Structures are given as structure tokens and as C-alpha cells.
């Protein structure tokens, strides 16, 4: 499953994939690899009030905005969902997502548990995938190894992690991120199977009917 998959039957409406899970479970890592393996998938770049981490790029990883700009987006209804996570605000710009779906382009969101809930309420067709860690100690070790956050931040994130893990109960799919390569394969399998769902391809099926 490690080959790059360039083509799949184009759905009538694009699929909306919501990848969520507690911080440190590997969402960023898994989503990046999914986009590399399936270059036809789009990624929704979130707006955030958090400062960029080393190596993060404006417009690729996030749109880094100040609190006033973010509030303006909320007030205009420009966000499909938004949430306060660890003291910062994050949100999904609405228009690029709805435009992609209407065009038939599929798109991936990497968002927190509260945001995933809002997306499901707004767009029930969304496919939700929840990443689980093998255990809690593993998440803590990974947050430390990323070594971009200070000790207080790591402690705060661990407390919230336990809470966030409850979100798994609402997801369509779960992926356990233990062995990374297997987790990449599981996520890719879900994406591919969903994109091949007959119900997404009424026009294709109709071409061969009768
Ligand atoms: P999230 O986006 O969910 O906060 P990241 O993708 O940033 O998580 O992963 C957190 C840290 O864990 C990173 O340093 C990443 O390289 C590491 N990591 C992710 N998945 C695995 C894995 N299966 N095994 C070991 N380390 C991992
Ligand atoms: P980080 O600061 O580590 O990049 O992200 C912190 C958390 O915010 C992660 O759980 C990430 O998935 C989530 N997040 C990123 N973008 C969004 C977004 O647009 N909306 C919501 N609700 N959460 C987001």
C-alpha cells in the first residue's frame, strides 16, 4: 500500500474527510503522508491565532492570523467550524471546503474533537476518522519528542488529551497509530474505500445502466 495512488473514480460530490484525535496521536504526520500518497486529495488549511512553530509555513500549514482577524472571520460566518484549543483559536475556512465538494474534489481536515463534532452537525455526509494512540504514555513521549512545546504546555495538553480521547465514540472509523507504516496504510485504505463507494458514483453507474 505504499505506492502513490494518482487516480480513483471521481465522485459526483467530493468526499469530506475529517481526521481528528487527541494532540500528539499523529494527525499531522498521518495527514501529510496521506496527501503525499494521494496527490489528488485537497487539504483544508486552517486559520489559527497560534504562533508558527519552526518549519511551519504560512498558507501551507496554517493561515496565521491575529485574534481580531480571527474574530472577524467568526462574525462573518466565514468558518465552517472553530474551536479554542490549548488557549489558541483554530478554524476551518468554509468556502474552500464547500467549493471543493461541489466541484467533486475530495478534501481532508485535520481538526480537534470539538471541531469534528461541528462539521458532522453542519455536513452530515462528512467521514470522520479518529486516531488513537497505543496508550497514554506513548502520547506523552511523542509530545516530548516533538520538543517544540515547553513542560507546562505538555502537562496541559496531557490533561486535555484524556478528555479528547472520548471523541472516538462518535467516529466512523478508528486508526491506531502504533506502528507508523501500518497506520499510514490503514488511513489510506479508509480513504480509498470511501472514494470507491457506489453511492458516490451515481453518474458513473448510470452511464452503464440499461
Ligand atoms: P498531532 O498532529 O496529532 O498533534 P504529530 O503528527 O505532530 O501529532 O505527532 C506528534 C509526534 O509524534 C511527532 O514528533 C511525530 O513525529 C511522532 N509520531 C507520530 N506518529 C508516530 C508513530 N507511529 N511512532 C512514533 N512516533 C510518532
Ligand atoms: P497544533 O497547534 O498542534 O497544530 O494543533 C492543535 C490542535 O488543533 C490539533 O488537535 C489540531 O487538529 C487542531 N486544529 C487544527 N486546525 C483546526 C481547525 O481548523 N479547527 C479545529 N477545531 N481544530 C483544529
PDB file of C-alpha atoms and ligand atoms in Angstrom:
ATOM      1  CA  UNK A   1       0.000   0.000   0.000  1.00  0.00           C
ATOM      2  CA  UNK A   2       2.916   2.392  -0.115  1.00  0.00           C
ATOM      3  CA  UNK A   3       2.511   3.327  -3.783  1.00  0.00           C
ATOM      4  CA  UNK A   4       1.274   6.727  -4.756  1.00  0.00           C
ATOM      5  CA  UNK A   5      -2.337   6.419  -5.857  1.00  0.00           C
ATOM      6  CA  UNK A   6      -2.998   9.011  -8.551  1.00  0.00           C
ATOM      7  CA  UNK A   7      -6.466   8.088  -9.744  1.00  0.00           C
ATOM      8  CA  UNK A   8      -9.791   6.881  -8.474  1.00  0.00           C
ATOM      9  CA  UNK A   9     -13.296   7.237  -9.865  1.00  0.00           C
ATOM     10  CA  UNK A  10     -14.251  10.882  -9.476  1.00  0.00           C
ATOM     11  CA  UNK A  11     -17.233  11.146  -7.131  1.00  0.00           C
ATOM     12  CA  UNK A  12     -20.297  13.239  -8.027  1.00  0.00           C
ATOM     13  CA  UNK A  13     -19.638  15.282  -4.896  1.00  0.00           C
ATOM     14  CA  UNK A  14     -16.239  15.418  -3.285  1.00  0.00           C
ATOM     15  CA  UNK A  15     -15.756  13.476  -0.068  1.00  0.00           C
ATOM     16  CA  UNK A  16     -15.053  15.398   3.113  1.00  0.00           C
ATOM     17  CA  UNK A  17     -12.678  13.525   5.426  1.00  0.00           C
ATOM     18  CA  UNK A  18     -12.319  14.717   8.986  1.00  0.00           C
ATOM     19  CA  UNK A  19      -9.241  13.391  10.763  1.00  0.00           C
ATOM     20  CA  UNK A  20      -9.328  14.105  14.470  1.00  0.00           C
ATOM     21  CA  UNK A  21      -7.909  12.746  17.672  1.00  0.00           C
ATOM     22  CA  UNK A  22      -6.046  13.932  20.711  1.00  0.00           C
ATOM     23  CA  UNK A  23      -2.957  16.073  20.332  1.00  0.00           C
ATOM     24  CA  UNK A  24       0.192  14.034  19.796  1.00  0.00           C
ATOM     25  CA  UNK A  25      -1.568  10.988  18.318  1.00  0.00           C
ATOM     26  CA  UNK A  26      -0.007  11.736  14.954  1.00  0.00           C
ATOM     27  CA  UNK A  27      -2.682  13.585  12.965  1.00  0.00           C
ATOM     28  CA  UNK A  28      -0.234  15.919  11.255  1.00  0.00           C
ATOM     29  CA  UNK A  29       2.154  13.059  10.438  1.00  0.00           C
ATOM     30  CA  UNK A  30      -0.595  10.830   9.055  1.00  0.00           C
ATOM     31  CA  UNK A  31      -2.380  13.523   7.105  1.00  0.00           C
ATOM     32  CA  UNK A  32       0.859  14.680   5.453  1.00  0.00           C
ATOM     33  CA  UNK A  33       1.610  11.146   4.301  1.00  0.00           C
ATOM     34  CA  UNK A  34      -1.964  10.615   3.081  1.00  0.00           C
ATOM     35  CA  UNK A  35      -1.641  13.752   0.933  1.00  0.00           C
ATOM     36  CA  UNK A  36       1.708  12.557  -0.416  1.00  0.00           C
ATOM     37  CA  UNK A  37       0.301   9.150  -1.301  1.00  0.00           C
ATOM     38  CA  UNK A  38      -2.881  10.575  -2.803  1.00  0.00           C
ATOM     39  CA  UNK A  39      -1.918  13.842  -4.503  1.00  0.00           C
ATOM     40  CA  UNK A  40      -5.457  14.331  -5.811  1.00  0.00           C
ATOM     41  CA  UNK A  41      -6.742  14.957  -2.297  1.00  0.00           C
ATOM     42  CA  UNK A  42      -7.012  18.528  -1.060  1.00  0.00           C
ATOM     43  CA  UNK A  43      -6.115  19.776   2.388  1.00  0.00           C
ATOM     44  CA  UNK A  44      -8.083  22.409   4.235  1.00  0.00           C
ATOM     45  CA  UNK A  45      -5.612  24.953   5.617  1.00  0.00           C
ATOM     46  CA  UNK A  46      -6.968  26.206   8.945  1.00  0.00           C
ATOM     47  CA  UNK A  47      -6.761  29.688  10.367  1.00  0.00           C
ATOM     48  CA  UNK A  48      -5.139  29.897  13.787  1.00  0.00           C
ATOM     49  CA  UNK A  49      -4.134  32.510  16.339  1.00  0.00           C
ATOM     50  CA  UNK A  50      -1.230  30.298  17.469  1.00  0.00           C
ATOM     51  CA  UNK A  51       2.314  31.381  16.593  1.00  0.00           C
ATOM     52  CA  UNK A  52       4.061  29.384  13.859  1.00  0.00           C
ATOM     53  CA  UNK A  53       6.339  26.541  15.007  1.00  0.00           C
ATOM     54  CA  UNK A  54       9.778  26.126  13.496  1.00  0.00           C
ATOM     55  CA  UNK A  55       9.403  24.849   9.948  1.00  0.00           C
ATOM     56  CA  UNK A  56       5.736  25.774   9.577  1.00  0.00           C
ATOM     57  CA  UNK A  57       4.784  27.815   6.544  1.00  0.00           C
ATOM     58  CA  UNK A  58       2.039  30.409   6.169  1.00  0.00           C
ATOM     59  CA  UNK A  59      -0.616  29.126   3.760  1.00  0.00           C
ATOM     60  CA  UNK A  60       0.692  25.565   3.742  1.00  0.00           C
ATOM     61  CA  UNK A  61       0.382  24.507   7.388  1.00  0.00           C
ATOM     62  CA  UNK A  62      -1.917  27.266   8.637  1.00  0.00           C
ATOM     63  CA  UNK A  63      -3.084  30.779   7.952  1.00  0.00           C
ATOM     64  CA  UNK A  64      -1.545  32.522  10.949  1.00  0.00           C
ATOM     65  CA  UNK A  65      -3.831  35.387  11.966  1.00  0.00           C
ATOM     66  CA  UNK A  66      -4.244  37.683  14.968  1.00  0.00           C
ATOM     67  CA  UNK A  67      -7.187  37.492  17.385  1.00  0.00           C
ATOM     68  CA  UNK A  68      -9.045  40.413  15.761  1.00  0.00           C
ATOM     69  CA  UNK A  69      -8.812  38.893  12.285  1.00  0.00           C
ATOM     70  CA  UNK A  70      -9.974  35.535  13.624  1.00  0.00           C
ATOM     71  CA  UNK A  71     -12.965  37.135  15.371  1.00  0.00           C
ATOM     72  CA  UNK A  72     -13.852  38.881  12.114  1.00  0.00           C
ATOM     73  CA  UNK A  73     -13.975  35.501  10.367  1.00  0.00           C
ATOM     74  CA  UNK A  74     -16.230  34.118  13.117  1.00  0.00           C
ATOM     75  CA  UNK A  75     -18.559  37.137  12.900  1.00  0.00           C
ATOM     76  CA  UNK A  76     -18.830  36.917   9.105  1.00  0.00           C
ATOM     77  CA  UNK A  77     -19.700  33.215   9.288  1.00  0.00           C
ATOM     78  CA  UNK A  78     -16.565  32.532   7.234  1.00  0.00           C
ATOM     79  CA  UNK A  79     -15.647  29.465   9.304  1.00  0.00           C
ATOM     80  CA  UNK A  80     -17.270  26.068   8.879  1.00  0.00           C
ATOM     81  CA  UNK A  81     -16.251  25.292  12.447  1.00  0.00           C
ATOM     82  CA  UNK A  82     -13.891  26.718  15.016  1.00  0.00           C
ATOM     83  CA  UNK A  83     -12.644  25.880  18.470  1.00  0.00           C
ATOM     84  CA  UNK A  84     -10.411  27.080  21.231  1.00  0.00           C
ATOM     85  CA  UNK A  85      -7.632  24.525  21.716  1.00  0.00           C
ATOM     86  CA  UNK A  86      -4.946  24.952  24.393  1.00  0.00           C
ATOM     87  CA  UNK A  87      -5.538  28.704  24.605  1.00  0.00           C
ATOM     88  CA  UNK A  88      -5.450  29.347  20.860  1.00  0.00           C
ATOM     89  CA  UNK A  89      -8.248  29.515  18.327  1.00  0.00           C
ATOM     90  CA  UNK A  90      -8.394  27.368  15.231  1.00  0.00           C
ATOM     91  CA  UNK A  91     -10.965  27.320  12.464  1.00  0.00           C
ATOM     92  CA  UNK A  92     -11.742  25.868   9.032  1.00  0.00           C
ATOM     93  CA  UNK A  93     -12.449  28.433   6.287  1.00  0.00           C
ATOM     94  CA  UNK A  94     -15.873  27.464   4.940  1.00  0.00           C
ATOM     95  CA  UNK A  95     -15.738  28.494   1.288  1.00  0.00           C
ATOM     96  CA  UNK A  96     -12.735  26.413   0.106  1.00  0.00           C
ATOM     97  CA  UNK A  97     -14.306  23.293   1.627  1.00  0.00           C
ATOM     98  CA  UNK A  98     -17.787  23.744   0.182  1.00  0.00           C
ATOM     99  CA  UNK A  99     -16.377  24.777  -3.220  1.00  0.00           C
ATOM    100  CA  UNK A 100     -14.164  21.676  -3.358  1.00  0.00           C
ATOM    101  CA  UNK A 101     -17.033  19.345  -2.515  1.00  0.00           C
ATOM    102  CA  UNK A 102     -19.301  20.920  -5.128  1.00  0.00           C
ATOM    103  CA  UNK A 103     -16.561  20.589  -7.773  1.00  0.00           C
ATOM    104  CA  UNK A 104     -16.156  16.889  -6.948  1.00  0.00           C
ATOM    105  CA  UNK A 105     -12.777  17.366  -5.267  1.00  0.00           C
ATOM    106  CA  UNK A 106     -12.207  15.500  -2.026  1.00  0.00           C
ATOM    107  CA  UNK A 107     -10.673  17.228   0.932  1.00  0.00           C
ATOM    108  CA  UNK A 108      -9.070  16.325   4.258  1.00  0.00           C
ATOM    109  CA  UNK A 109      -9.433  18.250   7.509  1.00  0.00           C
ATOM    110  CA  UNK A 110      -7.064  17.828  10.460  1.00  0.00           C
ATOM    111  CA  UNK A 111      -9.055  19.284  13.345  1.00  0.00           C
ATOM    112  CA  UNK A 112      -9.735  18.769  17.042  1.00  0.00           C
ATOM    113  CA  UNK A 113     -12.592  16.788  18.560  1.00  0.00           C
ATOM    114  CA  UNK A 114     -14.906  19.796  19.121  1.00  0.00           C
ATOM    115  CA  UNK A 115     -14.415  20.883  15.522  1.00  0.00           C
ATOM    116  CA  UNK A 116     -15.125  17.382  14.193  1.00  0.00           C
ATOM    117  CA  UNK A 117     -18.445  17.436  16.046  1.00  0.00           C
ATOM    118  CA  UNK A 118     -19.391  20.796  14.484  1.00  0.00           C
ATOM    119  CA  UNK A 119     -18.504  19.586  10.986  1.00  0.00           C
ATOM    120  CA  UNK A 120     -20.643  16.476  11.395  1.00  0.00           C
ATOM    121  CA  UNK A 121     -23.566  18.666  12.514  1.00  0.00           C
ATOM    122  CA  UNK A 122     -23.119  21.075   9.567  1.00  0.00           C
ATOM    123  CA  UNK A 123     -22.308  18.437   6.917  1.00  0.00           C
ATOM    124  CA  UNK A 124     -23.552  15.004   7.999  1.00  0.00           C
ATOM    125  CA  UNK A 125     -22.011  13.410   4.891  1.00  0.00           C
ATOM    126  CA  UNK A 126     -18.520  14.018   6.365  1.00  0.00           C
ATOM    127  CA  UNK A 127     -16.500  10.867   7.010  1.00  0.00           C
ATOM    128  CA  UNK A 128     -14.842  11.009  10.423  1.00  0.00           C
ATOM    129  CA  UNK A 129     -11.647   9.163  11.227  1.00  0.00           C
ATOM    130  CA  UNK A 130     -10.337   9.159  14.779  1.00  0.00           C
ATOM    131  CA  UNK A 131      -6.694   8.452  15.560  1.00  0.00           C
ATOM    132  CA  UNK A 132      -5.971   6.523  18.721  1.00  0.00           C
ATOM    133  CA  UNK A 133      -2.605   6.119  20.427  1.00  0.00           C
ATOM    134  CA  UNK A 134      -1.481   2.661  21.563  1.00  0.00           C
ATOM    135  CA  UNK A 135      -1.620   4.077  25.140  1.00  0.00           C
ATOM    136  CA  UNK A 136      -1.381   7.348  27.083  1.00  0.00           C
ATOM    137  CA  UNK A 137       2.355   7.066  27.836  1.00  0.00           C
ATOM    138  CA  UNK A 138       3.047   6.931  24.122  1.00  0.00           C
ATOM    139  CA  UNK A 139       1.274  10.246  23.509  1.00  0.00           C
ATOM    140  CA  UNK A 140       3.264  11.937  26.251  1.00  0.00           C
ATOM    141  CA  UNK A 141       6.539  10.618  24.865  1.00  0.00           C
ATOM    142  CA  UNK A 142       5.639  11.849  21.380  1.00  0.00           C
ATOM    143  CA  UNK A 143       4.682  15.314  22.587  1.00  0.00           C
ATOM    144  CA  UNK A 144       8.067  15.495  24.300  1.00  0.00           C
ATOM    145  CA  UNK A 145       9.980  14.187  21.311  1.00  0.00           C
ATOM    146  CA  UNK A 146       8.420  16.857  19.094  1.00  0.00           C
ATOM    147  CA  UNK A 147      10.207  19.169  21.551  1.00  0.00           C
ATOM    148  CA  UNK A 148       8.516  22.304  20.310  1.00  0.00           C
ATOM    149  CA  UNK A 149       6.379  22.783  23.439  1.00  0.00           C
ATOM    150  CA  UNK A 150       7.540  23.657  26.977  1.00  0.00           C
ATOM    151  CA  UNK A 151       6.844  21.467  30.042  1.00  0.00           C
ATOM    152  CA  UNK A 152       3.752  23.435  31.187  1.00  0.00           C
ATOM    153  CA  UNK A 153       2.250  23.133  27.706  1.00  0.00           C
ATOM    154  CA  UNK A 154       2.902  19.392  27.628  1.00  0.00           C
ATOM    155  CA  UNK A 155       1.234  18.909  31.030  1.00  0.00           C
ATOM    156  CA  UNK A 156      -1.795  20.960  29.973  1.00  0.00           C
ATOM    157  CA  UNK A 157      -2.050  19.023  26.727  1.00  0.00           C
ATOM    158  CA  UNK A 158      -1.901  15.656  28.554  1.00  0.00           C
ATOM    159  CA  UNK A 159      -4.825  16.649  30.819  1.00  0.00           C
ATOM    160  CA  UNK A 160      -6.884  17.618  27.793  1.00  0.00           C
ATOM    161  CA  UNK A 161      -5.809  14.501  25.929  1.00  0.00           C
ATOM    162  CA  UNK A 162      -7.722  12.207  28.279  1.00  0.00           C
ATOM    163  CA  UNK A 163     -10.832  14.274  27.659  1.00  0.00           C
ATOM    164  CA  UNK A 164     -10.340  14.360  23.892  1.00  0.00           C
ATOM    165  CA  UNK A 165      -9.987  10.596  23.608  1.00  0.00           C
ATOM    166  CA  UNK A 166     -13.704  10.326  24.429  1.00  0.00           C
ATOM    167  CA  UNK A 167     -14.339  11.651  20.917  1.00  0.00           C
ATOM    168  CA  UNK A 168     -13.513   8.234  19.475  1.00  0.00           C
ATOM    169  CA  UNK A 169     -17.014   7.059  20.391  1.00  0.00           C
ATOM    170  CA  UNK A 170     -18.519   9.351  17.720  1.00  0.00           C
ATOM    171  CA  UNK A 171     -16.243   8.499  14.792  1.00  0.00           C
ATOM    172  CA  UNK A 172     -16.995   6.432  11.691  1.00  0.00           C
ATOM    173  CA  UNK A 173     -13.507   4.905  11.665  1.00  0.00           C
ATOM    174  CA  UNK A 174     -10.674   4.474  14.146  1.00  0.00           C
ATOM    175  CA  UNK A 175      -6.981   4.078  13.317  1.00  0.00           C
ATOM    176  CA  UNK A 176      -4.489   3.049  15.995  1.00  0.00           C
ATOM    177  CA  UNK A 177      -1.211   4.838  15.415  1.00  0.00           C
ATOM    178  CA  UNK A 178       1.273   2.369  16.861  1.00  0.00           C
ATOM    179  CA  UNK A 179       3.492   1.190  14.035  1.00  0.00           C
ATOM    180  CA  UNK A 180       3.549   4.262  11.787  1.00  0.00           C
ATOM    181  CA  UNK A 181       3.687   2.427   8.469  1.00  0.00           C
ATOM    182  CA  UNK A 182       0.632   0.320   9.400  1.00  0.00           C
ATOM    183  CA  UNK A 183      -1.227   3.444  10.479  1.00  0.00           C
ATOM    184  CA  UNK A 184      -0.475   5.100   7.109  1.00  0.00           C
ATOM    185  CA  UNK A 185      -1.816   2.007   5.355  1.00  0.00           C
ATOM    186  CA  UNK A 186      -4.980   1.929   7.483  1.00  0.00           C
ATOM    187  CA  UNK A 187      -5.760   5.568   6.785  1.00  0.00           C
ATOM    188  CA  UNK A 188      -5.117   5.140   3.081  1.00  0.00           C
ATOM    189  CA  UNK A 189      -7.350   2.054   2.984  1.00  0.00           C
ATOM    190  CA  UNK A 190     -10.200   4.016   4.550  1.00  0.00           C
ATOM    191  CA  UNK A 191      -9.806   6.935   2.150  1.00  0.00           C
ATOM    192  CA  UNK A 192      -9.663   4.702  -0.916  1.00  0.00           C
ATOM    193  CA  UNK A 193     -12.620   2.545   0.107  1.00  0.00           C
ATOM    194  CA  UNK A 194     -14.735   5.621   0.841  1.00  0.00           C
ATOM    195  CA  UNK A 195     -13.839   7.168  -2.524  1.00  0.00           C
ATOM    196  CA  UNK A 196     -14.929   3.967  -4.279  1.00  0.00           C
ATOM    197  CA  UNK A 197     -18.317   3.831  -2.527  1.00  0.00           C
ATOM    198  CA  UNK A 198     -21.023   3.159  -5.075  1.00  0.00           C
ATOM    199  CA  UNK A 199     -23.255   5.804  -3.513  1.00  0.00           C
ATOM    200  CA  UNK A 200     -20.713   8.493  -4.502  1.00  0.00           C
ATOM    201  CA  UNK A 201     -20.858   7.456  -8.163  1.00  0.00           C
ATOM    202  CA  UNK A 202     -24.457   7.678  -9.342  1.00  0.00           C
ATOM    203  CA  UNK A 203     -23.403   9.306 -12.651  1.00  0.00           C
ATOM    204  CA  UNK A 204     -20.784   6.669 -13.368  1.00  0.00           C
ATOM    205  CA  UNK A 205     -23.186   3.818 -12.636  1.00  0.00           C
ATOM    206  CA  UNK A 206     -25.934   5.484 -14.696  1.00  0.00           C
ATOM    207  CA  UNK A 207     -23.635   5.538 -17.758  1.00  0.00           C
ATOM    208  CA  UNK A 208     -23.683   1.750 -17.791  1.00  0.00           C
ATOM    209  CA  UNK A 209     -27.313   1.275 -16.824  1.00  0.00           C
ATOM    210  CA  UNK A 210     -29.810  -0.302 -19.212  1.00  0.00           C
TER     211      UNK A 210
HETATM  212  P1  LIG B   1      -0.660  15.647  16.221  1.00  0.00           P
HETATM  213  O1  LIG B   1      -0.709  16.361  14.895  1.00  0.00           O
HETATM  214  O2  LIG B   1      -1.794  14.685  16.401  1.00  0.00           O
HETATM  215  O3  LIG B   1      -0.504  16.560  17.402  1.00  0.00           O
HETATM  216  P2  LIG B   1       2.004  14.810  15.322  1.00  0.00           P
HETATM  217  O4  LIG B   1       1.755  14.242  13.962  1.00  0.00           O
HETATM  218  O5  LIG B   1       2.615  16.178  15.425  1.00  0.00           O
HETATM  219  O6  LIG B   1       0.663  14.734  16.215  1.00  0.00           O
HETATM  220  O7  LIG B   1       2.891  13.732  16.110  1.00  0.00           O
HETATM  221  C1  LIG B   1       3.448  14.007  17.391  1.00  0.00           C
HETATM  222  C2  LIG B   1       4.883  13.441  17.448  1.00  0.00           C
HETATM  223  O8  LIG B   1       4.825  12.002  17.408  1.00  0.00           O
HETATM  224  C3  LIG B   1       5.760  13.845  16.265  1.00  0.00           C
HETATM  225  O9  LIG B   1       7.060  14.068  16.738  1.00  0.00           O
HETATM  226  C4  LIG B   1       5.706  12.638  15.332  1.00  0.00           C
HETATM  227  O10 LIG B   1       6.868  12.535  14.534  1.00  0.00           O
HETATM  228  C5  LIG B   1       5.614  11.479  16.339  1.00  0.00           C
HETATM  229  N1  LIG B   1       4.893  10.296  15.823  1.00  0.00           N
HETATM  230  C6  LIG B   1       3.715  10.259  15.167  1.00  0.00           C
HETATM  231  N2  LIG B   1       3.315   9.001  14.888  1.00  0.00           N
HETATM  232  C7  LIG B   1       4.280   8.187  15.401  1.00  0.00           C
HETATM  233  C8  LIG B   1       4.461   6.758  15.453  1.00  0.00           C
HETATM  234  N3  LIG B   1       3.586   5.887  14.949  1.00  0.00           N
HETATM  235  N4  LIG B   1       5.550   6.289  16.074  1.00  0.00           N
HETATM  236  C9  LIG B   1       6.446   7.148  16.618  1.00  0.00           C
HETATM  237  N5  LIG B   1       6.353   8.490  16.608  1.00  0.00           N
HETATM  238  C10 LIG B   1       5.277   9.022  16.005  1.00  0.00           C
HETATM  239  P1  LIG B   2      -1.384  22.245  16.684  1.00  0.00           P
HETATM  240  O1  LIG B   2      -1.271  23.517  17.488  1.00  0.00           O
HETATM  241  O2  LIG B   2      -0.639  21.092  17.336  1.00  0.00           O
HETATM  242  O3  LIG B   2      -1.063  22.418  15.222  1.00  0.00           O
HETATM  243  O4  LIG B   2      -2.919  21.826  16.714  1.00  0.00           O
HETATM  244  C1  LIG B   2      -3.596  21.707  17.941  1.00  0.00           C
HETATM  245  C2  LIG B   2      -4.942  21.071  17.708  1.00  0.00           C
HETATM  246  O5  LIG B   2      -5.780  21.937  16.934  1.00  0.00           O
HETATM  247  C3  LIG B   2      -4.863  19.755  16.917  1.00  0.00           C
HETATM  248  O6  LIG B   2      -5.724  18.832  17.585  1.00  0.00           O
HETATM  249  C4  LIG B   2      -5.396  20.121  15.576  1.00  0.00           C
HETATM  250  O7  LIG B   2      -6.022  19.021  14.939  1.00  0.00           O
HETATM  251  C5  LIG B   2      -6.410  21.182  15.932  1.00  0.00           C
HETATM  252  N1  LIG B   2      -6.786  22.016  14.815  1.00  0.00           N
HETATM  253  C6  LIG B   2      -6.011  22.438  13.775  1.00  0.00           C
HETATM  254  N2  LIG B   2      -6.744  23.166  12.916  1.00  0.00           N
HETATM  255  C7  LIG B   2      -8.006  23.192  13.401  1.00  0.00           C
HETATM  256  C8  LIG B   2      -9.229  23.769  12.931  1.00  0.00           C
HETATM  257  O8  LIG B   2      -9.325  24.409  11.895  1.00  0.00           O
HETATM  258  N3  LIG B   2     -10.326  23.586  13.720  1.00  0.00           N
HETATM  259  C9  LIG B   2     -10.291  22.886  14.882  1.00  0.00           C
HETATM  260  N4  LIG B   2     -11.429  22.744  15.551  1.00  0.00           N
HETATM  261  N5  LIG B   2      -9.164  22.325  15.336  1.00  0.00           N
HETATM  262  C10 LIG B   2      -8.030  22.469  14.607  1.00  0.00           C
END
